[in-house]
Short mmCIF file of C-alpha atoms in Angstrom, two decimals:
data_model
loop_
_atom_site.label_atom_id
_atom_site.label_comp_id
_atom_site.label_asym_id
_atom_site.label_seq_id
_atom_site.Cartn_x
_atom_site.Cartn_y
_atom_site.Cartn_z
CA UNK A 1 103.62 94.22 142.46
CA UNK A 2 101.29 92.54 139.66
CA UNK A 3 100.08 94.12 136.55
CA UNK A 4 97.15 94.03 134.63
CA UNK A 5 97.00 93.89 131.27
CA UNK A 6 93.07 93.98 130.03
CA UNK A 7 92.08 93.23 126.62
CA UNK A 8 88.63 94.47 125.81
CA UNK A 9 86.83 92.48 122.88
CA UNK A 10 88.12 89.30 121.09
CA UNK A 11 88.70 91.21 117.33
CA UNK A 12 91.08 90.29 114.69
CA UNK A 13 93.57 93.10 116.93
CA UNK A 14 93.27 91.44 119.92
CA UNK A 15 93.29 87.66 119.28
CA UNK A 16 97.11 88.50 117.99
CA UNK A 17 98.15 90.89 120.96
CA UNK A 18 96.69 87.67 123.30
CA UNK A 19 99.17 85.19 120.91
CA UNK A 20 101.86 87.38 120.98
CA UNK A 21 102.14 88.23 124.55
CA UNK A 22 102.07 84.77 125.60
CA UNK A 23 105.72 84.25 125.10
CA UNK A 24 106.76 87.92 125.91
CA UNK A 25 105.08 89.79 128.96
CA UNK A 26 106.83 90.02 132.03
CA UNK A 27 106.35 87.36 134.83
CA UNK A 28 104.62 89.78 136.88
CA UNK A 29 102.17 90.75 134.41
CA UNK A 30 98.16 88.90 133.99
CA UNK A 31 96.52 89.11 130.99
CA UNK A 32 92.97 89.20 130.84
CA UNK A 33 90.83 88.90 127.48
CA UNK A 34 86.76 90.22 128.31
CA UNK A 35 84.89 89.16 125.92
CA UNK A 36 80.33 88.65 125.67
CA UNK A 37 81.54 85.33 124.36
CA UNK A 38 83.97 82.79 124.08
CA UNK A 39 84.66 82.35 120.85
CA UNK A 40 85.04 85.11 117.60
CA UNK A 41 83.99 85.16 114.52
CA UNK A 42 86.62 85.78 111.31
CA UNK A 43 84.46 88.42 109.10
CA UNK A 44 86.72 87.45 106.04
CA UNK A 45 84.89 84.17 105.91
CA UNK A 46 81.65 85.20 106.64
CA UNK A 47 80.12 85.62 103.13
CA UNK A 48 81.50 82.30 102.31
CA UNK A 49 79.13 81.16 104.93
CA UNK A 50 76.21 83.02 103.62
CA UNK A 51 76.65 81.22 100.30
CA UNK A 52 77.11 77.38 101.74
CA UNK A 53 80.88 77.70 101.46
CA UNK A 54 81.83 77.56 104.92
CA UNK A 55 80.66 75.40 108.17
CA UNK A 56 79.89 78.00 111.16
CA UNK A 57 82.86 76.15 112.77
CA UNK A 58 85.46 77.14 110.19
CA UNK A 59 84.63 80.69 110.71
CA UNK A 60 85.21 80.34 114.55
CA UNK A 61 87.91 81.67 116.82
CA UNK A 62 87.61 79.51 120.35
CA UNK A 63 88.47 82.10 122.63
CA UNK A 64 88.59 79.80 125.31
CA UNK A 65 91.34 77.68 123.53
CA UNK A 66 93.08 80.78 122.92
CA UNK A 67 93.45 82.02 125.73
CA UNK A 68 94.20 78.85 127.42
CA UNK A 69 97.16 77.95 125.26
CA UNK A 70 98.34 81.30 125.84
CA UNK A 71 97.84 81.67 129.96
CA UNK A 72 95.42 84.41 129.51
CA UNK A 73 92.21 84.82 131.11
CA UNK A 74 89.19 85.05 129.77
CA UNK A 75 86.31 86.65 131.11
CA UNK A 76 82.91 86.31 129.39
CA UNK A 77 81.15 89.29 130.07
CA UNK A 78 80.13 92.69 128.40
CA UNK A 79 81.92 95.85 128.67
CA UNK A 80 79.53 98.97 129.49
CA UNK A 81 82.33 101.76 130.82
CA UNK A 82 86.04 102.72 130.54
CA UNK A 83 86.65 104.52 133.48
CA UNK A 84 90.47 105.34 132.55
CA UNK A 85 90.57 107.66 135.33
CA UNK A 86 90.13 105.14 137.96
CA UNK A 87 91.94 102.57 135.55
CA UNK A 88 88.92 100.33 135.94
CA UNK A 89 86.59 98.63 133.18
CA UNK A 90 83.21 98.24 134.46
CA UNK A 91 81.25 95.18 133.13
CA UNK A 92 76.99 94.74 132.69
CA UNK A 93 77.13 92.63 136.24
CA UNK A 94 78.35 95.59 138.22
CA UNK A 95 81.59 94.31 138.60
CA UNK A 96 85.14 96.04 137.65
CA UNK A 97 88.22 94.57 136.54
CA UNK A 98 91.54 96.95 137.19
CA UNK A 99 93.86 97.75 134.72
CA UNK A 100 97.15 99.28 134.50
CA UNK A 101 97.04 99.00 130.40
CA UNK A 102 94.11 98.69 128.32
CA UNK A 103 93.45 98.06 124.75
CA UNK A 104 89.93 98.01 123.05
CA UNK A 105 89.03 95.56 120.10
CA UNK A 106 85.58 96.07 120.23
CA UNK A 107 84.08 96.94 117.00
CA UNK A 108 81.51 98.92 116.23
CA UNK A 109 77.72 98.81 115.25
CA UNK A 110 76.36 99.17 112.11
CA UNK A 111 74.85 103.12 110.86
CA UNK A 112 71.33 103.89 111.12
CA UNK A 113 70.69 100.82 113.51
CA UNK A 114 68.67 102.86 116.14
CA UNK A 115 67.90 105.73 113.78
CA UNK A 116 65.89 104.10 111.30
CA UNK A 117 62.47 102.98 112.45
CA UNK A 118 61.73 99.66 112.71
CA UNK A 119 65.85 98.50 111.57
CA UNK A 120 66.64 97.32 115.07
CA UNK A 121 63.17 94.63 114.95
CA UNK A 122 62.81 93.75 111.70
CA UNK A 123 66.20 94.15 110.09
CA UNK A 124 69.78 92.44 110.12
CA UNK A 125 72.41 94.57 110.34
CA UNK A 126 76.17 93.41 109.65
CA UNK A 127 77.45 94.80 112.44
CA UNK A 128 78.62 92.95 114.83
CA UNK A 129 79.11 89.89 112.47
CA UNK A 130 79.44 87.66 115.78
CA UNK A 131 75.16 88.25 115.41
CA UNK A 132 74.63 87.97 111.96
CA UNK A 133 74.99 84.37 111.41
CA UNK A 134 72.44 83.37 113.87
CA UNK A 135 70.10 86.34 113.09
CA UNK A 136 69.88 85.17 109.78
CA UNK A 137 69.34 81.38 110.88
CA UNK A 138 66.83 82.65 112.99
CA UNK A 139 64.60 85.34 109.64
CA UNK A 140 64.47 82.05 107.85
CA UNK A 141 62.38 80.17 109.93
CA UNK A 142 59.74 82.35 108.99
CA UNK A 143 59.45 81.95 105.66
CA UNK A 144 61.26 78.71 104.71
CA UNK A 145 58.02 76.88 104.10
CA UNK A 146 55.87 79.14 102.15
CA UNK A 147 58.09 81.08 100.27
CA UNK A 148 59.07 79.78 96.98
CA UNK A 149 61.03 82.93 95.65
CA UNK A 150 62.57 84.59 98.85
CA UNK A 151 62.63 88.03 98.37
CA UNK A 152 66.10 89.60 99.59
CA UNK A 153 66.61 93.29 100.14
CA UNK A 154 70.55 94.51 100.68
CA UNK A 155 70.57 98.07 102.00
CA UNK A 156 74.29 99.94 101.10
CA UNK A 157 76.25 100.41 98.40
CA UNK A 158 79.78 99.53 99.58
CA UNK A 159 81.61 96.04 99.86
CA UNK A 160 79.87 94.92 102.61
CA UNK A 161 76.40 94.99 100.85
CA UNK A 162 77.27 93.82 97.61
CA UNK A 163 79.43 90.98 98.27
CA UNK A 164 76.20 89.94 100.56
CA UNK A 165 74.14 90.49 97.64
CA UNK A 166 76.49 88.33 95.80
CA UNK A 167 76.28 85.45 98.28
CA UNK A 168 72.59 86.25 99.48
CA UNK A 169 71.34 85.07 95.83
CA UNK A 170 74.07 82.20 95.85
CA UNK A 171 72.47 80.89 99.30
CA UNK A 172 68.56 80.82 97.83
CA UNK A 173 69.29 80.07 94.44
CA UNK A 174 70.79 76.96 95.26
CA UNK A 175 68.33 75.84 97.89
CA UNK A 176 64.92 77.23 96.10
CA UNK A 177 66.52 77.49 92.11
CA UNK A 178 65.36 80.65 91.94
CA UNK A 179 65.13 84.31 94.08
CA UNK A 180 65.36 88.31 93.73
CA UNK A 181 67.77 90.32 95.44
CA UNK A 182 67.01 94.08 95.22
CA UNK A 183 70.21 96.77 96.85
CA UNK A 184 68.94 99.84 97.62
CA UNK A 185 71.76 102.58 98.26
CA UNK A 186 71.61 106.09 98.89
CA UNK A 187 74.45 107.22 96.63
CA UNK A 188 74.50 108.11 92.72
CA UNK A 189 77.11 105.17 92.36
CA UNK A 190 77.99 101.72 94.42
CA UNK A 191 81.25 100.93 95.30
CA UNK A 192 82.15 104.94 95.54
CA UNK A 193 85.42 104.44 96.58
CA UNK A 194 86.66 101.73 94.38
CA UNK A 195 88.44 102.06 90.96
CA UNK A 196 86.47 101.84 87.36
CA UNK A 197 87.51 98.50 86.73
CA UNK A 198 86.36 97.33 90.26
CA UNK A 199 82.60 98.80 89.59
CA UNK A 200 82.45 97.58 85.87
CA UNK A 201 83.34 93.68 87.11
CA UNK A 202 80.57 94.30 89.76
CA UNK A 203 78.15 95.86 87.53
CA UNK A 204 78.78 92.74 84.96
CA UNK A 205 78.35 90.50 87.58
CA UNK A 206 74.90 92.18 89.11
CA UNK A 207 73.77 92.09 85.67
CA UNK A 208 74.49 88.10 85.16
CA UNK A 209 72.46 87.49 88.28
CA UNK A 210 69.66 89.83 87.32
CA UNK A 211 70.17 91.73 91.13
CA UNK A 212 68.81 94.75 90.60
CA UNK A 213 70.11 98.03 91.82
CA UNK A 214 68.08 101.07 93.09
CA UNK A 215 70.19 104.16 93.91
CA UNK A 216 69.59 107.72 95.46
CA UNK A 217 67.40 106.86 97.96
CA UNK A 218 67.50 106.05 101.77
CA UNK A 219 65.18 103.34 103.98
CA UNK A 220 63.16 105.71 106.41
CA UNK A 221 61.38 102.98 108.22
CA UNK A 222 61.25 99.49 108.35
CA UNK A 223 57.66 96.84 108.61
CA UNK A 224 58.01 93.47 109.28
CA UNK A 225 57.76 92.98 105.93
CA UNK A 226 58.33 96.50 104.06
CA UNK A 227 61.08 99.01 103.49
CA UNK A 228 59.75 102.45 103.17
CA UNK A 229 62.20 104.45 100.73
CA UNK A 230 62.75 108.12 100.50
CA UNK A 231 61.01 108.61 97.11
CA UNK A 232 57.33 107.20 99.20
CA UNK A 233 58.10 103.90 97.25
CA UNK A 234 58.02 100.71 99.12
CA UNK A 235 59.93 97.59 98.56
CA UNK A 236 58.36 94.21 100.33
CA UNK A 237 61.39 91.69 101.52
CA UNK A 238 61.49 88.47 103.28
CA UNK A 239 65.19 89.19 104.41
CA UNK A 240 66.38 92.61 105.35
CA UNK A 241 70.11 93.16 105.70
CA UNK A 242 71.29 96.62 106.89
CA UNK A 243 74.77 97.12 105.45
CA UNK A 244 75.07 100.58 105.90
CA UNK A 245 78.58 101.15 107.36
CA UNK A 246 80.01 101.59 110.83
CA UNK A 247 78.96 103.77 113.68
CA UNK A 248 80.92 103.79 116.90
CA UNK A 249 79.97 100.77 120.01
CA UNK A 250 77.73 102.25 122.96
CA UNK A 251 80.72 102.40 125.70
CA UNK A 252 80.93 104.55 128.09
CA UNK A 253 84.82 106.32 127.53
CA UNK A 254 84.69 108.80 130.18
CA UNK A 255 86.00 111.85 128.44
CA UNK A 256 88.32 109.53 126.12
CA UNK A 257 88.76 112.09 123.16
CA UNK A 258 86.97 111.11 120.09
CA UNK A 259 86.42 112.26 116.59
CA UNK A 260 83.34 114.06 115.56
CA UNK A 261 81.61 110.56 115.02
CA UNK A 262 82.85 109.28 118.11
CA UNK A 263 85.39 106.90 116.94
CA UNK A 264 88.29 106.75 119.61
CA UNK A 265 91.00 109.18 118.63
CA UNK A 266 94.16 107.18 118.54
CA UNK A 267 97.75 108.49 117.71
CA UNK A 268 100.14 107.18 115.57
CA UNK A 269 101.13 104.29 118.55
CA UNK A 270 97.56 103.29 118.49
CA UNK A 271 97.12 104.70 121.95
CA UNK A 272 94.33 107.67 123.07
CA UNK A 273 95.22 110.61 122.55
CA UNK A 274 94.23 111.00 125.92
CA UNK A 275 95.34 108.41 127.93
CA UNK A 276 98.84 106.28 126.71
CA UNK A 277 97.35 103.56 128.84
CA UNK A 278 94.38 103.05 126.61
CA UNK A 279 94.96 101.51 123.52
CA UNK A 280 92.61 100.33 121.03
CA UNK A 281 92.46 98.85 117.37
CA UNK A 282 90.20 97.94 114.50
CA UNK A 283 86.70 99.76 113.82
CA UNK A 284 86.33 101.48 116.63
CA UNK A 285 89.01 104.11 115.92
CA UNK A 286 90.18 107.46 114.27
CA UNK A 287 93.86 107.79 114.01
CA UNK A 288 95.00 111.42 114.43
CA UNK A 289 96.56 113.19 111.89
CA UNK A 290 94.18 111.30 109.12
CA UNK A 291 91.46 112.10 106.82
CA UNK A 292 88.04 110.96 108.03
CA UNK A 293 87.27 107.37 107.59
CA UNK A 294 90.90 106.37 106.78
CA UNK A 295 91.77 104.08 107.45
CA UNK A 296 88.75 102.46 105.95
CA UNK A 297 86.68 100.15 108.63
CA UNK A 298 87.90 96.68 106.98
CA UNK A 299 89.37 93.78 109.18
CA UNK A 300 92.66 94.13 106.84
CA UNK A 301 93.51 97.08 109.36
CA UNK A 302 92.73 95.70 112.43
CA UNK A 303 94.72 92.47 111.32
CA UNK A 304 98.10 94.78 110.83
CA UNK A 305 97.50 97.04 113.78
CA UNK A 306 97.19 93.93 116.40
CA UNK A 307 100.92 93.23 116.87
CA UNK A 308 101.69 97.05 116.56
CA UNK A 309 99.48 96.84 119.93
CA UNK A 310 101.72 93.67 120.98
CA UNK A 311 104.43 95.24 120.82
CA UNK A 312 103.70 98.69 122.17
CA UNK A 313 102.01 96.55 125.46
CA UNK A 314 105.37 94.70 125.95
CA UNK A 315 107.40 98.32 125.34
CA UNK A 316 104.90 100.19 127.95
CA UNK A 317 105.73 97.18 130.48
CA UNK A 318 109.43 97.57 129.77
CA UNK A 319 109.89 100.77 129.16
CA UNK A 320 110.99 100.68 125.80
CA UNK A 321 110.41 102.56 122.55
CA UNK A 322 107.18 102.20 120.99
CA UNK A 323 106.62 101.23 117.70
CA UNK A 324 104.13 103.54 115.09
CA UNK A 325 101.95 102.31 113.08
CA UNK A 326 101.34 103.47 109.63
CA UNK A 327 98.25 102.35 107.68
CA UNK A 328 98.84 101.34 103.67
CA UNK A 329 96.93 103.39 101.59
CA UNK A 330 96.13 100.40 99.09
CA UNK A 331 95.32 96.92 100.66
CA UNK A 332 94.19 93.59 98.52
CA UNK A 333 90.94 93.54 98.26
CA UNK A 334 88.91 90.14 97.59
CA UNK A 335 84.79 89.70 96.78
CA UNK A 336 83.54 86.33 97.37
CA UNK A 337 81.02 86.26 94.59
CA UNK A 338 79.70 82.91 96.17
CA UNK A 339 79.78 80.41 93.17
CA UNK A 340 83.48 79.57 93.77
CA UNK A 341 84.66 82.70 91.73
CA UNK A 342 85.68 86.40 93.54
CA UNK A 343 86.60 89.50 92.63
CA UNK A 344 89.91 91.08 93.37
CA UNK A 345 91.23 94.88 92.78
CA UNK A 346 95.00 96.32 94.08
CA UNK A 347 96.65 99.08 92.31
CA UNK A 348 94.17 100.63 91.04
CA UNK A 349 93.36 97.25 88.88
CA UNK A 350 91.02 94.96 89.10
CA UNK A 351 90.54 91.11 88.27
CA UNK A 352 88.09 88.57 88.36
CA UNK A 353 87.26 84.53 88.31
CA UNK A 354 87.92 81.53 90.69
CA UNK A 355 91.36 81.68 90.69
CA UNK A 356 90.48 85.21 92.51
CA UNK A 357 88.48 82.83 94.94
CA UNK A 358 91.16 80.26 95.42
CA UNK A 359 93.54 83.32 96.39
CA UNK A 360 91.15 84.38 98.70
CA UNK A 361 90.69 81.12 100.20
CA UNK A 362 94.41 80.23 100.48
CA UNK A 363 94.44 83.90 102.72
CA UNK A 364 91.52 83.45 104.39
CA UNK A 365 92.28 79.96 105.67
CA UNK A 366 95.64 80.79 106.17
CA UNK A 367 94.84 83.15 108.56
CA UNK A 368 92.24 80.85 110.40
CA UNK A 369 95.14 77.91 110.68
CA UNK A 370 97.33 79.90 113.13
CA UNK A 371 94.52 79.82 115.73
CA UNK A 372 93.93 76.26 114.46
CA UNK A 373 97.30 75.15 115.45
CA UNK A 374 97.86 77.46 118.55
CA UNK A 375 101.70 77.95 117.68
CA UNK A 376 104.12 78.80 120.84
CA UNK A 377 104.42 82.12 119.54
CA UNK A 378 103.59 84.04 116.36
CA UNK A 379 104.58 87.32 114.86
CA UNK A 380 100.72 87.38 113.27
CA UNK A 381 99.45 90.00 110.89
CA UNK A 382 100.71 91.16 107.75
CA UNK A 383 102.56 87.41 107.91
CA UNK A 384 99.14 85.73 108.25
CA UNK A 385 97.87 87.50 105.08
CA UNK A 386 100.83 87.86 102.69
CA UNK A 387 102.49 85.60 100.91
CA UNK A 388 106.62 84.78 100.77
CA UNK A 389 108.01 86.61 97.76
CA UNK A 390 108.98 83.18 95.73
CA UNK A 391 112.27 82.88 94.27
CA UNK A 392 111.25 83.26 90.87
CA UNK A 393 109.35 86.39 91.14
CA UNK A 394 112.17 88.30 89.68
CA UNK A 395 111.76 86.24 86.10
CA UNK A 396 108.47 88.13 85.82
CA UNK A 397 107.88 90.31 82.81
CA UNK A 398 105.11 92.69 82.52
CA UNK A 399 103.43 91.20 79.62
CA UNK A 400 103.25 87.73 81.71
CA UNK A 401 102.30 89.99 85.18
CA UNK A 402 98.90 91.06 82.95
CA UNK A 403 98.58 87.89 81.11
CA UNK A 404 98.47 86.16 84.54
CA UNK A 405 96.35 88.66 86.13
CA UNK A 406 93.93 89.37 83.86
CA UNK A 407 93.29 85.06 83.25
CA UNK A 408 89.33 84.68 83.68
CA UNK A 409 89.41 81.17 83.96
CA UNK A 410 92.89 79.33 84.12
CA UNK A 411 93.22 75.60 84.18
CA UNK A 412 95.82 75.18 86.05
CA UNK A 413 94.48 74.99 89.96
CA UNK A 414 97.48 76.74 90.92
CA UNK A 415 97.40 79.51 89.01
CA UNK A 416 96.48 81.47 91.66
CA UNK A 417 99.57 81.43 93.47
CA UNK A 418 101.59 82.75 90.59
CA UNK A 419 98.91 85.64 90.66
CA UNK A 420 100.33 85.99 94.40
CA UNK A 421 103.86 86.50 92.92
CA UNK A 422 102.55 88.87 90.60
CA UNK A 423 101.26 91.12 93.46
CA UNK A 424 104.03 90.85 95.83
CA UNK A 425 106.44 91.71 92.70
CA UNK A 426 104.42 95.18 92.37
CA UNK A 427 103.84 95.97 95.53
CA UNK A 428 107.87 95.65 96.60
CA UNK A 429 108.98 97.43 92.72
CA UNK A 430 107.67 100.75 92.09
CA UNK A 431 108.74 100.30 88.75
CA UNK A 432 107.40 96.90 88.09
CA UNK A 433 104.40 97.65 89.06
CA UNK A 434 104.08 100.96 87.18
CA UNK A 435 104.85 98.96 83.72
CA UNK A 436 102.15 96.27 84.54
CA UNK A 437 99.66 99.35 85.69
CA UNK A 438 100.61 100.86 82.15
CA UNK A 439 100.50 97.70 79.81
CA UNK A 440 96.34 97.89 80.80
CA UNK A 441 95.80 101.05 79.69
#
């Protein structure tokens, strides 16, 4: 009798469960991939794009391609309903695909987006990124041949919004030599959840770009070509871009248990806590047993919980043990500043200059190449993202961990992988690391 295996939205999760259960799903198993397109876009890459680093091409996934290589199909078509109890998903055409395992990649939309008067018309949000690209192609039309200082207008506080700011003012500066870029967050400081060294690199670099910062007030409403804030002032714009964080996708789940927000409420296997033959990954979930918001809605998840999903698919079909999934409670996190130089904070630390970039680069690309080359199989992931810990690792000395780290502007174009080494040293030796964490103070 044949199974179906449905895979609901072409994520970071997903595109490695499709990979990785090419070579292992039983013979009498079809895989099917729905996604509203054929092709995905990699959301690590995308500010590069904003600031002229990137082709739209080198961002893209071809889903088509993908699924090909890996005798999957792939359905082009949006999802509107989960109906677990009839093990059905129900697309926008009417139709219904059945399922006998599900898992969900699907996102989620961006907070305040049908709240906020006038965000949905005259704003961009960030959320879903697949959008934002041509969205933004599409604002500067309208003011690309009158405008000689384009007026840009970030709305949030966290990574998302700055590291647009960053690459926002990158983007007109070099195509108009000059323009203002204004973030507007509702909080007393950005970044709230980063470390003191993260915010003072991002204040210094705000500062060097003259992008101003206006905190403790909300947008209310949006104009074509205003932003209302809560204090009655208003702030004209010629671009808009609504960074404000995730809310959960409009899907229909049926009774699918969900937190307060209504993020899917996933246990430790990454299945619903209702259903073990729903699945799902990325930023459309809660994971039981968790604070709120942890982990944190950043691809870096989704990328580690994909083969978890693999692998828990192949186990269901098999019955074998499942394998849990537990989220790291620090990840490496890198801030395209958009002139070739990033921003990079682990371990409480935080670093800065293009040898940040090139690091983020060499991951970012990295990750992109497996889809590139369509291997027979992969074990993707934490793999795709993390680099070998080199042989010589070992000869590292905390004085020449924070010499290397803490490097604005090395010569050496390679210096960036011996910053690698440096970071996979202290995050596999407690004690290591806790000498290099203590040589900063």
């Amino acid at each position: 009798m044949r199974r179906n295996v449905v895979l609901v939205g072409g994520g970071h999760a997903n595109t490695q469960v499709v990979r990785m259960l090419k070579a292992q799903v039983p013979e009498d198993t079809v895989v099917t991939l729905v996604s509203e397109m054929a092709w995905s876009y990699y959301s690590g890459m995308l500010p590069g794009w904003v600031a002229g680093l990137y082709e739209p091409k080198q961002l893209q996934i071809d889903l088509k391609a993908l699924c090909e290589d890996s005798n999957c199909q792939l359905l082009t078509q949006r999802v509107v309903e989960i109906d677990h109890r009839q093990k059905r998903v129900r697309l926008a055409d009417g139709s219904s695909i059945p399922y006998d395992i599900v898992a969900l990649n699907i996102g989620s939309r961006t907070r305040g987006d049908d709240v906020v008067p006038g965000v949905k018309e005259y704003a961009i949000t960030t959320r879903p990124i697949n959008a934002l690209l041509a969205k933004l192609e599409t604002a500067e039309k309208s003011f690309c041949l009158h405008t000689a200082c384009p007026r840009v207008v970030v709305v949030g506080g966290g990574v998302a919004g700055i590291e647009l700011a960053f690459t926002m003012y990158e983007r007109y500066k070099n195509r108009y030599g000059t323009v203002q870029v204004i973030i507007v967050h509702q909080g007393t400081e950005i970044l709230a959840s980063g470390s003191r060294w993260s915010r003072r690199l991002v204040h210094r670099a705000l500062s060097e770009r003259h992008i101003n910062l206006v905190t403790n007030v909300s947008v209310v409403s949006v104009s074509k070509t205003d932003a209302m804030l809560s204090s009655s002032e208003t702030i004209s714009f010629d671009i808009l871009l609504w960074a404000t964080g995730a809310s959960p996708q409009h899907l229909e789940l049926n009774g699918l248990q969900t937190d307060p927000e209504g993020f899917l409420l996933v246990n430790s296997y990454l299945q619903s806590v209702s259903d073990p033959s729903v699945f799902a990954a990325g930023d459309c979930i809660q994971i039981e047993g968790h604070p709120v918001g942890f982990p944190p809605k950043a691809g870096v998840y989704a990328v580690r919980e994909g083969p978890i999903i693999a692998k828990n698919i192949i186990a269901q079909l098999t019955a074998s043990s499942l394998t849990r999934y537990e989220p790291q409670s620090d990840f490496l996190s890198l801030m395209n500043l958009g002139d070739h130089r990033a921003i990079g904070a682990k371990f409480g630390l935080a670093f800065s200059g293009h040898w940040v970039w090139k690091l983020k680069d060499h991951i970012d690309r990295k990750w992109m190449n497996q889809f590139r080359a369509l291997p027979d199989h992969a074990e993707l992931g934490q793999a795709a993202i993390s680099s070998e810990l080199s042989a010589d690792a070992a000869e590292l000395t905390p004085f020449t961990a924070v010499k290397t780290l803490f490097t604005d502007e090395p010569t050496d174009e390679q210096h960036y992988e011996r910053s690698l080494r440096v970071l996979d040293r202290m995050a596999t030796d407690d004690h290591f690391r806790d000498q290099v964490i203590q040589s900063t103070l």
